[in-house]
Amino acid sequence: MLGISITANLGLILVFKYAGFISVNLQALSGYLHISHPIGEVKLLMPIGISFYIFKSVSYIIDVYRKKIEPQRHFGIFALYVSFFPQLLAGPIERSTTFLPQVTKQFSYDYQRITDGLKIMAWGFFKKLVIADRLALYVDKVFASPASIEGLSLLLAAYFFTIQIYCDFSGYSDIAIGSAKILGYEGMDNFRRPYFSKTMQEFWSRWHISLSTWFRDYLYIPLGGNRVSAARRYFNVMAVFLLSGLWHGANWTFVVWGGVHGAFLLFSHATMPVRTRLKQGIFRIIGAEKNGTIKAAADSIMSLWSIIVTFNLAAFAWIFFKADSLTKAADFIKNMFKWNLGNIMVGFSFYDFLLMILSILMLVLLDFIQEHDKCRHPFTQKKDLMRWGLYYVVVLSIVFFGVFEQSKFIYFNF
Amino acid sequence: MCFSVFLNNRNSFISIFNCGCMKLTRKILYFAPIMAMVIITNYIIDPAYIYHGYEKKIAGLLLEGKHVALTMGFTEGKILINYINNTAEKFDIIVMGSSRAMPISSSSFPGKTFHNFSVSSASLSNLIAIHELLQRNRLQYKTVIFALDPSLVFAYQPARHADLDGLYLVKRNKLLYVTSMAKHYYDFAFEILSFSYFQSSMRAYFDMKGPLDKRYYVAKNLNNNDLSIILCDGSRKWEKRYNEATKQQAREEAEKYIRKFLTGCTRTHLDAAMKHGFESLVKSLKESGADVIFWFPPYHPMVFKKYASDCPALIDAQTYYLETARKNNIRVYGSYNPDEYGFKETDFFDYHHLKNEPAYAHMVRMSRALGL
C-alpha cells in the first residue's frame, strides 16, 4: 500500500514535470544512435507548485506508515494540509507532524502573533521587492547572453544571482510563514542565513531547510545514511544531490547543479582530516595553541575565510542553476575568467547600480546582526525608536525602491 | 470534526471583531503618513492623467487651431474622442494609423482641409472605433490615407487605449466592455494607492521639462522644440532630438528592436478573425463614399532585411493588403521595404519611425503621384 501511494504521487510529478524532459532526451539519444522511437515530444502544462505539494503528500504517507502520526480521516483537513495556501506555490514543505495538530486547536486573537506575522511578511517583501527583483534586472541581462560579455560583469552577475535567489526564495518563505502565522499556524524555518555557513554541509543545514531535511529523512536515511560503508555513503550523498537538482527542474542544468553540490560535499568530507591537520599545523606555527588572543584572532580569520570560500563555492554552483542550458553555463564560466573590467554597468545608470549595492549591504548588515544576536528577526529591537525607525526604513525602501514590474518568484517554476 | 474545525475558525474570525484590537489599528495607523505621501503624490503628479481631465483642454486648443507641446505622456485616445465630438469640419483628407503615420501633416497637401487621426500602437479595434466615432458624428471626409501596420491583422493586438477599446466593445461584446470598464474604474480607484504608480509619479516629476502646473502649453516655436508637439491638424512634430537623430542612433534602436522583438517572430502569423475585421473596416470606409488609399509605412533598412529573412509574417501581411486593395479597387502607395521608395537609414530615428522631413517629402510625392 505504501508503495502504491508513493508511486501514485511520484507518478503525477513524473508525468507532469518530467515527461517532456524524458521525451526530448529519448529523441536526442535515438537520433544519436540512429534508431527510431515512437514517442514524440511531450508537452504538458505543469500544475503550479506540484513539486511542493507532492512532497508534502509523500512525507505524510511515510509518516503515517512509520506511525509518527495518526492517519487523517477528514478529507478537508488533509486537503488543507496539502494545499494550505501560503505554502501551496513554493513551500516551505511543511511536515504533517507539525501542521496537522495545529488545525484542530482553538484559535483566538493574539496581538503579538499577528504583529510578529506582519513583521516577518514585511521583511520578506523587502527582500523580494527591494533586493531580489532589483538584482534580477542586472542578472537577467548578463545571463541572457553570457557569450558576448567577459570578466567582471559575469563575476558580479554570479554574485548578484547568489544574493538574488536567497532574497527571492527566503523572501517568499518569510511571506508564507508570516501569513500562516497571522492565520494562527506556526511554520518551520526555511532559511537560517545560509551565506554565513563555514562549510557546504552547514550551508545545506541552513538553505531550504524544509527540502534538505525532507531528502535527509525520506531518502538519505532510508538509503542507509551514515551507517554504511564510505563508498556507499558517497554514492548516497551523490544520489540525493542529483535527485535534489532534478527536483528543481527538468533540465540538465539543475542535475549538474545538484551534482556540483554533491561533489563539494564529498570533497569536503574526504579532505577533512588533511584540512584539520593543516589548520593544527598553522596554529602551531603562529603559536595559537599557547596564546589565547592569537587563537581567537586566528579562529576569526579562519571562520571568515571559510565563509568566503563557502559563499564562492555556492555562487559557482548557482551559475548552473540560473543558466538556460549547459552551453550557456559553460560560456559563462569560460568568459568569467577572462580578465576584463569592461562595461561593468552593462547599461545601468550609476544610480541603479548604487541601489543594488546599498540593498545588498543592508541585507548583509541585518543578517549579520541577526546571526550574532541569535534573535529570530531584525524587527525585535528593544528600543521603540530603533524598532520603528527600522520599520519605516523597510517600508519606505519598498515604496521608493521596490521593483513592481519584475517577474514572479523563482521557485514558482518548480 | 468538520463542524468543530469550522467552529474554531469561525470563533477565530469573530474574535477579531470582539477583541481589543485597537492597539493593532493604532500601530497600523502609524504608517498613515507613508500612505498619505503616496496618495498625495499620485494625485498631484498623476503621470497617466487618471485624475485630471487635461485631454479635453488639449483637444479644445487643437480645435482653436493651436499647436500643443506636451511635457509628459497623455491619453491620446481621450484627446481624439474629445476632438471628434467637438468638430464639424468637412475634411478633404484624413489619416488613420499608428504613430508611424503621425508625421503626415497638412503641409504635404496644400489647400486641402486635413486631419490626422492616428494613435500610437493603434490596434484594428482602435481604428474601427475611430471610424465609427467619425460616422456617429457625421463627419465628412473625401479621402482616407490608411496607414497599414502589419500587426493590424496579427492575432496579438496591443490594448493601449482604454477609451477607444471601450467604444469598440460597447457595441460588440457587453461582457468584455463591462470587464474593461470595471478594470478602468478599478485603476481609477486604486492607482492612487499604488506604489508602482508612486514611482512613476516620482520619475515623471524629475523627468518633467517644465513646472508641474504647466504640463502642456501652446507651442509657438515649431522648429526648435525640445518637446513633442501635436499640431492642430492632428499630426506630430517630433521633438528635436528625434529629428536630429544620427544614423548610428537609429541603428542602435534598430538593433535593439531586432534583439528584443524579432526573436521568435516566426510564431507570428496572420489571423483569420483579424483579416475579417480588417475587410469589414475597409468595406465600411468604402461605403462611406471615401476614396481609400493604402499606405505602407517603411521600416528601417536593417529591420526590414531581418524581417524579410527571418519573419515571413511581414511580407505575408503586405501581400494580403495588396490583394485586398486589388479586390476593392483601392490605390496603394509606399512599401515596407525602404529601398523601393528610396529611404535611407538617416530618414529614420528608430526602427520604424520616419523623421518629419522625409515623411513630408514622401507625402508630397504621394500627393503628386495619386493626384490628391
Coordinates of N, CA and C in Angstrom, one line a residue, chain A residues 72 74 77 103-109 111 114-115 118 183 185 388 391-392 395-396 398-405, chain B residues 1-2 5 8-9 11-12 15-16 19-21 23-24 27-28 30-34 37-38 195-196 198-199 202-203:
Chain A
Q72 N -5.0 10.8 8.9 CA -6.0 11.9 9.0 C -7.3 11.4 8.2
H74 N -10.2 12.9 7.9 CA -11.0 14.0 7.4 C -10.4 14.6 6.1
I77 N -9.4 18.3 6.1 CA -8.2 18.7 6.9 C -7.0 18.2 6.1
V103 N -4.3 22.3 13.2 CA -5.6 22.5 12.6 C -6.7 22.5 13.5
T104 N -6.7 21.6 14.5 CA -7.8 21.4 15.4 C -7.7 22.2 16.7
K105 N -6.7 23.0 16.8 CA -6.5 23.7 18.1 C -7.5 25.0 18.0
Q106 N -7.7 25.5 19.2 CA -8.6 26.6 19.3 C -7.8 27.9 19.0
F107 N -8.3 28.7 18.1 CA -7.6 29.9 17.7 C -8.3 31.1 18.5
S108 N -7.5 32.1 18.8 CA -8.1 33.3 19.3 C -7.2 34.5 18.9
Y109 N -7.7 35.6 19.0 CA -7.0 36.8 18.5 C -5.8 37.0 19.4
Y111 N -2.6 39.6 19.6 CA -1.9 40.8 19.1 C -0.4 40.4 18.7
I114 N -0.1 38.3 15.6 CA -0.4 39.0 14.3 C 0.7 40.0 14.0
T115 N 1.2 40.7 14.9 CA 2.2 41.7 14.6 C 3.5 41.0 14.2
L118 N 3.1 40.0 10.7 CA 3.2 41.1 9.8 C 4.7 41.5 9.6
L183 N -2.7 33.7 10.4 CA -3.9 32.8 10.5 C -3.8 31.9 11.7
Y185 N -1.1 29.7 12.3 CA -0.3 28.5 12.1 C 1.2 28.8 12.2
W388 N 11.0 51.3 15.4 CA 10.1 52.0 14.4 C 10.9 52.6 13.3
Y391 N 11.3 49.9 10.9 CA 10.1 49.6 10.2 C 9.9 50.7 9.0
Y392 N 10.2 51.9 9.4 CA 10.0 53.0 8.4 C 11.0 52.8 7.3
V395 N 9.7 50.0 5.1 CA 8.5 50.3 4.3 C 8.8 51.4 3.2
L396 N 9.6 52.4 3.6 CA 9.9 53.4 2.7 C 10.8 52.9 1.6
I398 N 10.6 49.9 0.4 CA 9.7 49.2 -0.6 C 9.0 50.2 -1.4
V399 N 8.5 51.3 -0.8 CA 7.7 52.3 -1.6 C 8.6 52.9 -2.6
F400 N 9.8 53.4 -2.3 CA 10.6 54.1 -3.2 C 11.4 53.2 -4.1
F401 N 12.0 52.1 -3.6 CA 12.9 51.4 -4.4 C 12.5 50.0 -4.8
G402 N 11.3 49.6 -4.4 CA 10.8 48.3 -4.7 C 10.6 48.2 -6.3
V403 N 10.8 47.0 -6.8 CA 10.6 46.8 -8.2 C 9.3 46.0 -8.4
F404 N 8.3 46.7 -9.0 CA 7.0 46.1 -9.0 C 6.7 45.5 -10.4
E405 N 7.5 45.7 -11.4 CA 7.2 45.1 -12.7 C 7.9 43.8 -12.9
Chain B
M1 N -16.2 16.5 13.6 CA -14.8 17.0 13.4 C -14.9 18.2 12.5
C2 N -15.6 18.0 11.4 CA -15.7 19.1 10.4 C -16.3 20.3 11.0
V5 N -13.9 22.1 13.4 CA -12.9 23.0 12.7 C -13.6 24.3 12.3
N8 N -14.1 26.4 15.3 CA -12.8 27.0 15.7 C -12.5 28.2 14.9
N9 N -12.5 28.0 13.5 CA -12.1 29.1 12.6 C -13.1 30.2 12.7
N11 N -14.8 31.0 15.3 CA -14.5 31.8 16.6 C -13.4 32.7 16.4
S12 N -12.4 32.2 15.6 CA -11.2 33.0 15.4 C -11.6 34.2 14.6
S15 N -13.6 36.5 16.8 CA -12.8 37.1 17.9 C -12.0 38.3 17.4
I16 N -11.7 38.4 16.1 CA -11.0 39.6 15.6 C -11.9 40.8 15.8
C19 N -12.4 41.4 19.9 CA -11.2 41.6 20.7 C -10.9 43.1 20.8
G20 N -9.9 43.4 21.7 CA -9.5 44.8 21.8 C -8.4 45.0 20.8
C21 N -8.7 45.1 19.5 CA -7.7 45.2 18.5 C -7.4 46.7 18.2
K23 N -5.2 48.4 19.6 CA -3.8 48.5 19.7 C -3.2 48.3 18.3
L24 N -3.7 47.2 17.6 CA -3.2 46.9 16.3 C -3.5 48.0 15.3
K27 N -1.3 50.9 15.8 CA 0.1 50.7 15.3 C 0.1 50.8 13.7
I28 N -1.0 50.2 13.1 CA -1.0 50.3 11.6 C -1.2 51.7 11.2
Y30 N 0.2 54.2 12.4 CA 1.5 54.9 12.5 C 2.1 55.0 11.1
F31 N 1.6 54.1 10.2 CA 2.1 54.1 8.8 C 1.3 55.0 7.9
A32 N 0.3 55.7 8.5 CA -0.6 56.5 7.7 C 0.2 57.6 7.0
P33 N 1.2 58.3 7.6 CA 2.0 59.3 6.8 C 2.6 58.8 5.5
I34 N 3.0 57.5 5.5 CA 3.6 57.0 4.3 C 2.5 56.9 3.2
M37 N 1.5 60.2 1.9 CA 2.5 60.7 0.9 C 2.3 60.1 -0.4
V38 N 2.0 58.8 -0.4 CA 1.8 58.1 -1.7 C 0.5 58.6 -2.4
F195 N 2.1 51.7 -5.2 CA 3.5 52.1 -5.0 C 4.1 52.2 -6.4
S196 N 3.7 51.4 -7.3 CA 4.3 51.4 -8.7 C 3.9 52.8 -9.4
F198 N 3.3 55.4 -7.7 CA 4.0 56.4 -7.0 C 5.4 56.6 -7.6
Q199 N 6.0 55.5 -7.9 CA 7.4 55.5 -8.5 C 7.3 56.2 -9.9
M202 N 7.1 59.9 -9.3 CA 8.4 60.5 -8.9 C 9.3 60.6 -10.2
R203 N 9.3 59.5 -11.0 CA 10.1 59.6 -12.2 C 9.6 60.7 -13.1

